[in-house]
mmCIF file of C-alpha atoms in Angstrom:
data_model
loop_
_atom_site.group_PDB
_atom_site.id
_atom_site.type_symbol
_atom_site.label_atom_id
_atom_site.label_comp_id
_atom_site.label_asym_id
_atom_site.label_seq_id
_atom_site.Cartn_x
_atom_site.Cartn_y
_atom_site.Cartn_z
ATOM 1 C CA MET A 86 203.079 188.541 12.303
ATOM 2 C CA ALA A 87 205.488 187.977 15.324
ATOM 3 C CA ALA A 88 208.442 187.297 12.761
ATOM 4 C CA TYR A 89 207.603 190.580 10.903
ATOM 5 C CA LYS A 90 207.741 192.613 14.328
ATOM 6 C CA ARG A 91 210.926 190.794 15.338
ATOM 7 C CA ALA A 92 212.421 191.705 11.844
ATOM 8 C CA GLN A 93 211.290 195.538 12.245
ATOM 9 C CA ASP A 94 212.766 195.647 15.829
ATOM 10 C CA LEU A 95 216.028 194.310 14.394
ATOM 11 C CA ILE A 96 215.967 197.063 11.536
ATOM 12 C CA ARG A 97 215.536 199.623 14.307
ATOM 13 C CA GLU A 98 218.529 198.182 16.148
ATOM 14 C CA GLY A 99 220.605 198.173 12.899
ATOM 15 C CA LEU A 100 219.611 201.749 12.190
ATOM 16 C CA SER A 101 220.718 202.904 15.840
ATOM 17 C CA LEU A 102 224.029 201.216 15.212
ATOM 18 C CA ALA A 103 224.366 202.847 11.746
ATOM 19 C CA HIS A 104 223.792 206.382 13.192
ATOM 20 C CA ALA A 105 226.302 205.491 16.052
ATOM 21 C CA GLY A 106 229.020 204.890 13.294
ATOM 22 C CA GLN A 107 229.095 201.165 13.511
ATOM 23 C CA PRO A 108 228.451 200.115 9.980
ATOM 24 C CA GLU A 109 229.818 196.506 10.113
ATOM 25 C CA ARG A 110 227.672 195.742 13.362
ATOM 26 C CA ALA A 111 224.561 197.310 11.774
ATOM 27 C CA LYS A 112 225.236 195.315 8.410
ATOM 28 C CA GLU A 113 225.047 192.189 10.231
ATOM 29 C CA ILE A 114 221.874 193.104 12.153
ATOM 30 C CA PHE A 115 220.223 193.965 8.880
ATOM 31 C CA LYS A 116 221.319 190.665 7.384
ATOM 32 C CA SER A 117 219.772 188.926 10.514
ATOM 33 C CA SER A 118 216.604 190.453 10.025
ATOM 34 C CA LEU A 119 216.233 189.154 6.653
ATOM 35 C CA THR A 120 216.658 185.722 8.003
ATOM 36 C CA VAL A 121 213.444 186.399 10.372
ATOM 37 C CA HIS A 122 211.337 188.089 7.722
ATOM 38 C CA PRO A 123 212.758 189.427 4.417
ATOM 39 C CA THR A 124 211.851 193.053 3.838
ATOM 40 C CA ALA A 125 212.742 195.648 1.340
ATOM 41 C CA GLU A 126 213.905 198.002 4.103
ATOM 42 C CA ALA A 127 216.313 195.641 5.616
ATOM 43 C CA ILE A 128 217.960 194.907 2.103
ATOM 44 C CA THR A 129 218.106 198.643 1.463
ATOM 45 C CA TYR A 130 219.740 199.527 4.812
ATOM 46 C CA TRP A 131 222.081 196.712 4.428
ATOM 47 C CA GLY A 132 223.073 198.140 0.904
ATOM 48 C CA TRP A 133 223.476 201.628 2.711
ATOM 49 C CA MET A 134 226.173 199.862 5.170
ATOM 50 C CA GLU A 135 228.021 198.453 2.121
ATOM 51 C CA HIS A 136 228.106 201.825 0.629
ATOM 52 C CA GLN A 137 229.319 203.205 3.933
ATOM 53 C CA LEU A 138 232.061 200.373 3.962
ATOM 54 C CA ASP A 139 233.150 201.420 0.167
ATOM 55 C CA ASP A 140 231.487 198.658 -1.703
ATOM 56 C CA THR A 141 229.089 200.794 -3.728
ATOM 57 C CA GLU A 142 228.665 198.036 -6.389
ATOM 58 C CA LYS A 143 227.295 195.669 -3.700
ATOM 59 C CA ALA A 144 224.926 198.742 -2.357
ATOM 60 C CA ILE A 145 223.522 198.919 -5.810
ATOM 61 C CA GLU A 146 223.030 195.283 -6.298
ATOM 62 C CA LEU A 147 221.110 195.155 -2.778
ATOM 63 C CA CYS A 148 219.097 198.040 -3.842
ATOM 64 C CA LYS A 149 218.051 196.459 -6.960
ATOM 65 C CA LYS A 150 217.029 193.348 -4.813
ATOM 66 C CA ALA A 151 214.949 195.496 -2.541
ATOM 67 C CA ILE A 152 213.203 197.074 -5.539
ATOM 68 C CA ALA A 153 212.438 193.412 -6.694
ATOM 69 C CA LEU A 154 210.988 192.580 -3.414
ATOM 70 C CA ASP A 155 208.771 195.807 -3.151
ATOM 71 C CA PRO A 156 208.778 198.163 -6.067
ATOM 72 C CA GLU A 157 206.768 200.670 -4.221
ATOM 73 C CA PHE A 158 209.261 201.386 -1.528
ATOM 74 C CA GLY A 159 211.174 204.491 -2.373
ATOM 75 C CA ASN A 160 214.391 204.354 -0.450
ATOM 76 C CA PRO A 161 216.268 201.983 -2.832
ATOM 77 C CA TYR A 162 215.595 203.972 -5.906
ATOM 78 C CA ASN A 163 216.938 207.227 -4.184
ATOM 79 C CA ASP A 164 219.889 205.269 -2.792
ATOM 80 C CA ILE A 165 221.016 203.957 -6.276
ATOM 81 C CA GLY A 166 220.699 207.538 -7.577
ATOM 82 C CA SER A 167 222.794 208.861 -4.654
ATOM 83 C CA TYR A 168 225.223 206.084 -5.043
ATOM 84 C CA LEU A 169 225.630 206.856 -8.800
ATOM 85 C CA ILE A 170 225.988 210.543 -7.996
ATOM 86 C CA SER A 171 228.979 209.597 -5.863
ATOM 87 C CA GLN A 172 230.659 207.715 -8.654
ATOM 88 C CA GLY A 173 230.155 210.952 -10.954
ATOM 89 C CA GLN A 174 227.331 209.131 -13.036
ATOM 90 C CA LEU A 175 224.938 212.113 -12.911
ATOM 91 C CA ASP A 176 222.890 211.220 -16.075
ATOM 92 C CA GLU A 177 222.502 207.640 -15.052
ATOM 93 C CA ALA A 178 221.242 208.785 -11.436
ATOM 94 C CA ILE A 179 218.500 210.738 -12.877
ATOM 95 C CA PRO A 180 216.052 208.076 -13.739
ATOM 96 C CA TRP A 181 216.471 206.450 -10.329
ATOM 97 C CA LEU A 182 215.691 209.770 -8.585
ATOM 98 C CA LYS A 183 212.575 210.196 -10.754
ATOM 99 C CA ARG A 184 211.230 206.847 -9.951
ATOM 100 C CA ALA A 185 211.778 207.458 -6.394
ATOM 101 C CA MET A 186 209.514 210.513 -6.478
ATOM 102 C CA LYS A 187 206.747 208.199 -7.762
ATOM 103 C CA THR A 188 206.711 205.602 -5.372
ATOM 104 C CA LYS A 189 203.802 205.075 -2.861
ATOM 105 C CA LYS A 190 205.963 204.187 0.182
ATOM 106 C CA TYR A 191 208.412 206.745 0.983
ATOM 107 C CA GLU A 192 208.801 208.721 4.009
ATOM 108 C CA PHE A 193 211.865 210.952 2.934
ATOM 109 C CA ARG A 194 210.140 212.240 -0.187
ATOM 110 C CA HIS A 195 212.525 215.255 -0.196
ATOM 111 C CA PHE A 196 215.688 213.404 -0.596
ATOM 112 C CA PRO A 197 215.241 212.493 -4.360
ATOM 113 C CA HIS A 198 214.442 216.328 -5.089
ATOM 114 C CA VAL A 199 217.543 217.520 -3.137
ATOM 115 C CA ASN A 200 219.770 214.882 -4.950
ATOM 116 C CA LEU A 201 218.196 215.990 -8.493
ATOM 117 C CA ALA A 202 218.934 219.589 -7.673
ATOM 118 C CA TYR A 203 222.544 218.697 -6.759
ATOM 119 C CA ILE A 204 222.841 217.254 -10.313
ATOM 120 C CA PHE A 205 221.202 220.289 -11.978
ATOM 121 C CA ILE A 206 223.496 222.531 -10.121
ATOM 122 C CA GLU A 207 226.491 220.508 -11.358
ATOM 123 C CA LYS A 208 225.171 220.869 -14.841
ATOM 124 C CA LYS A 209 224.692 224.547 -14.178
ATOM 125 C CA MET A 210 220.766 224.283 -14.770
ATOM 126 C CA PHE A 211 219.908 226.484 -11.949
ATOM 127 C CA MET A 212 216.376 227.036 -12.541
ATOM 128 C CA LYS A 213 215.640 223.233 -12.579
ATOM 129 C CA ALA A 214 217.632 222.888 -9.499
ATOM 130 C CA LEU A 215 215.615 225.679 -7.751
ATOM 131 C CA ARG A 216 212.245 223.915 -8.724
ATOM 132 C CA GLU A 217 213.557 220.821 -7.099
ATOM 133 C CA LEU A 218 214.596 222.472 -4.087
ATOM 134 C CA GLN A 219 211.223 224.242 -3.690
ATOM 135 C CA GLN A 220 209.508 220.759 -4.119
ATOM 136 C CA ALA A 221 211.836 219.350 -1.450
ATOM 137 C CA LEU A 222 210.679 222.406 1.057
ATOM 138 C CA ASP A 223 207.177 221.278 0.354
ATOM 139 C CA PHE A 224 207.933 218.139 1.995
ATOM 140 C CA MET A 225 209.976 219.808 4.607
ATOM 141 C CA PRO A 226 208.410 223.245 5.338
ATOM 142 C CA GLY A 227 210.724 225.466 7.104
ATOM 143 C CA ASP A 228 213.622 223.456 6.818
ATOM 144 C CA PRO A 229 216.761 225.772 7.384
ATOM 145 C CA ASP A 230 219.157 223.963 5.218
ATOM 146 C CA LEU A 231 216.886 223.950 2.294
ATOM 147 C CA THR A 232 215.730 227.597 2.784
ATOM 148 C CA ALA A 233 219.441 228.521 2.871
ATOM 149 C CA LYS A 234 220.207 226.505 -0.270
ATOM 150 C CA ILE A 235 217.316 228.087 -2.148
ATOM 151 C CA ASN A 236 218.342 231.610 -1.030
ATOM 152 C CA GLU A 237 221.965 230.862 -2.210
ATOM 153 C CA LEU A 238 220.583 229.663 -5.535
ATOM 154 C CA ARG A 239 218.542 232.514 -5.935
ATOM 155 C CA LYS A 240 221.446 234.816 -5.644
ATOM 156 C CA GLU A 241 223.438 232.818 -8.099
ATOM 157 C CA ILE A 242 220.567 233.055 -10.610
ATOM 158 C CA ASN A 243 220.051 236.878 -10.243
#
């Protein structure tokens, strides 16, 4: 249990570094967390740093390793979807985002809906995009950005 707690402390440290704009240092902290106690979270966040450092293929590979370790952790599915979107592979991203929505362990449940809405907007499928944004808003009630996007999309539809 002490090893798991130490690994979680390292993950929190890595996230602080990531949010402070230090992806190289954060990546090393996430990797060191894995030597203490391997978790899908550390692998996923390491992948996020790889993406930040422009190695999206490595990021996707790491997310797949995280999924193998914990298939019910939602972040790596959504991350793969968002990385594929960033590469213009919209259709390939959809199944990953849908799988993220079905996982049991996922703190940020609105993200795959927002990402899927982005795909639908790009494909001019505005009603589907609106449904996804409304579902995202269910997870983030009152979120001003989501509310604004929904209102913008409604104007586009009308």
